[in-house]
PDB file of C-alpha atoms in Angstrom:
ATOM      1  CA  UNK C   1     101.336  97.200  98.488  1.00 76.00           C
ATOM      2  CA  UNK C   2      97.543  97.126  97.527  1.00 78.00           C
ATOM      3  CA  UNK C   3      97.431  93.757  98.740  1.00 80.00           C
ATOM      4  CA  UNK C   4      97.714  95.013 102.328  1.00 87.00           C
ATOM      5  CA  UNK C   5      94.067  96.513 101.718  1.00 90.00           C
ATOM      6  CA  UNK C   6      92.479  94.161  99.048  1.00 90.00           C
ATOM      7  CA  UNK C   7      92.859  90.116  99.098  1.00 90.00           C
ATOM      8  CA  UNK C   8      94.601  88.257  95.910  1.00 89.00           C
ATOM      9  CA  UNK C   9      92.131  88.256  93.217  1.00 90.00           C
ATOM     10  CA  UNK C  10      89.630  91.077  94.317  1.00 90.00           C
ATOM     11  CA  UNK C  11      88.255  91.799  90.836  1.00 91.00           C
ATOM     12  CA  UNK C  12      89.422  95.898  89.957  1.00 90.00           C
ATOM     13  CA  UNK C  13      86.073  97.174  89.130  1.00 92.00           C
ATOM     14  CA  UNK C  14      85.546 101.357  87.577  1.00 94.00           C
ATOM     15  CA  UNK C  15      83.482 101.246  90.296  1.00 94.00           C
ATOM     16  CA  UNK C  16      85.931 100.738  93.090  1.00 93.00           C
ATOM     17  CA  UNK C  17      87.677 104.188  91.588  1.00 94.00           C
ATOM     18  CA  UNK C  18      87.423 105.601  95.378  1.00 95.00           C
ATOM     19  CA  UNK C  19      88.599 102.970  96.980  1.00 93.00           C
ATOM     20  CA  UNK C  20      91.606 102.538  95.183  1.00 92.00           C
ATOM     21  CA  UNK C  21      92.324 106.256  95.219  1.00 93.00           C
ATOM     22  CA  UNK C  22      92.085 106.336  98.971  1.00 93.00           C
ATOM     23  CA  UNK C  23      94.617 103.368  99.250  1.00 92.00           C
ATOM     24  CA  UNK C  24      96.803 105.098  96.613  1.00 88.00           C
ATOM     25  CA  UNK C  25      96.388 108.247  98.628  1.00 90.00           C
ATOM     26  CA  UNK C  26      97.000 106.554 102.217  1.00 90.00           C
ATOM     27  CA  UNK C  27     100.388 104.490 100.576  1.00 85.00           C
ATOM     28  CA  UNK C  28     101.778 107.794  99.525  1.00 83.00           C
ATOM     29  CA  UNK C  29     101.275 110.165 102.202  1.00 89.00           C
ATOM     30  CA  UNK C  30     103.352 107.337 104.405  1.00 92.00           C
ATOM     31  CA  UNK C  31     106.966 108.309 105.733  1.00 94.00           C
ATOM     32  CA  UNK C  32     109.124 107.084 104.100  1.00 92.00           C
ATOM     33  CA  UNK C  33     112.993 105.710 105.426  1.00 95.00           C
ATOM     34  CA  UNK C  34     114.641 106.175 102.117  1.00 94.00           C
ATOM     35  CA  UNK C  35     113.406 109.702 102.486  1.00 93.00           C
ATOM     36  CA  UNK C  36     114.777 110.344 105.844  1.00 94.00           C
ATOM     37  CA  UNK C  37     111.112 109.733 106.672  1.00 95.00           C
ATOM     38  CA  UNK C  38     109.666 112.265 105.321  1.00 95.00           C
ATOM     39  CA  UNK C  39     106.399 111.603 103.007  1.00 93.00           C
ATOM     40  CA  UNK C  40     107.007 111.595  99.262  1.00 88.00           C
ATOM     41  CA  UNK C  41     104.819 114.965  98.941  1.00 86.00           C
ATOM     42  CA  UNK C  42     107.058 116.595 101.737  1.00 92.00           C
ATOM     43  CA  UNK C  43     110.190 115.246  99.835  1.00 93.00           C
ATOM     44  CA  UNK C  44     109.182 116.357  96.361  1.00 91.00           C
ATOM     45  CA  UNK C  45     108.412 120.034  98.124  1.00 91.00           C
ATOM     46  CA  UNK C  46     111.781 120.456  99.517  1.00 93.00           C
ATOM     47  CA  UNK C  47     113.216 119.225  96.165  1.00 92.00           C
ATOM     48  CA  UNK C  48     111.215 122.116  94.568  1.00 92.00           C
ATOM     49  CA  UNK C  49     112.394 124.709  97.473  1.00 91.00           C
ATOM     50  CA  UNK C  50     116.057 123.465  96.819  1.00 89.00           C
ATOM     51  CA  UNK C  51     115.856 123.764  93.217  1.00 88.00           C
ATOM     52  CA  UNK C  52     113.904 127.320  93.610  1.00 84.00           C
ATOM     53  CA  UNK C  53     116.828 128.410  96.206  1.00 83.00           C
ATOM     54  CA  UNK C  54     119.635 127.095  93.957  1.00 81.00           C
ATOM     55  CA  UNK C  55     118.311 129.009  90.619  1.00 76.00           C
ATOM     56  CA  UNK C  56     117.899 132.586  92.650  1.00 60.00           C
ATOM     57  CA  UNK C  57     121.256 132.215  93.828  1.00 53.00           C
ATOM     58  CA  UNK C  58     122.717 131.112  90.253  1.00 50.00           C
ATOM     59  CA  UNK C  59     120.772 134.326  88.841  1.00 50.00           C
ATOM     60  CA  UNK C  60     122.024 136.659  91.343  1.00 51.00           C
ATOM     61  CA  UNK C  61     125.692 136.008  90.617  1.00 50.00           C
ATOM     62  CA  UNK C  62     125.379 136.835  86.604  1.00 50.00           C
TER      63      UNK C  62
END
């Protein structure tokens, strides 16, 4: 996917650290379809809701 926002063979410099962490930070914040397009962050915080939800309620009936 990088290769949408650098050419084949763009050298990878340390120095281009900001650049590549804005691409990597553009690519993941994208909706997604196999996550009912919903961004991985928003997926992975419902996951942790779910889980949260589903350990209160398996506490509660001990």
């Amino acid at each position: 996917m990088i290769r949408r926002y650098l050419p084949k063979r763009t050298p990878i410099a340390p120095s281009m650290a900001r650049e590549l962490q804005e691409i990597v930070d553009e690519t993941d914040n994208r909706p997604m379809r196999a996550l009912g397009y919903r961004t991985p962050a928003e997926a992975f915080a419902d996951e942790l809701l779910e889980s949260a939800e589903n350990k209160d309620v398996a506490l509660t009936n001990r």
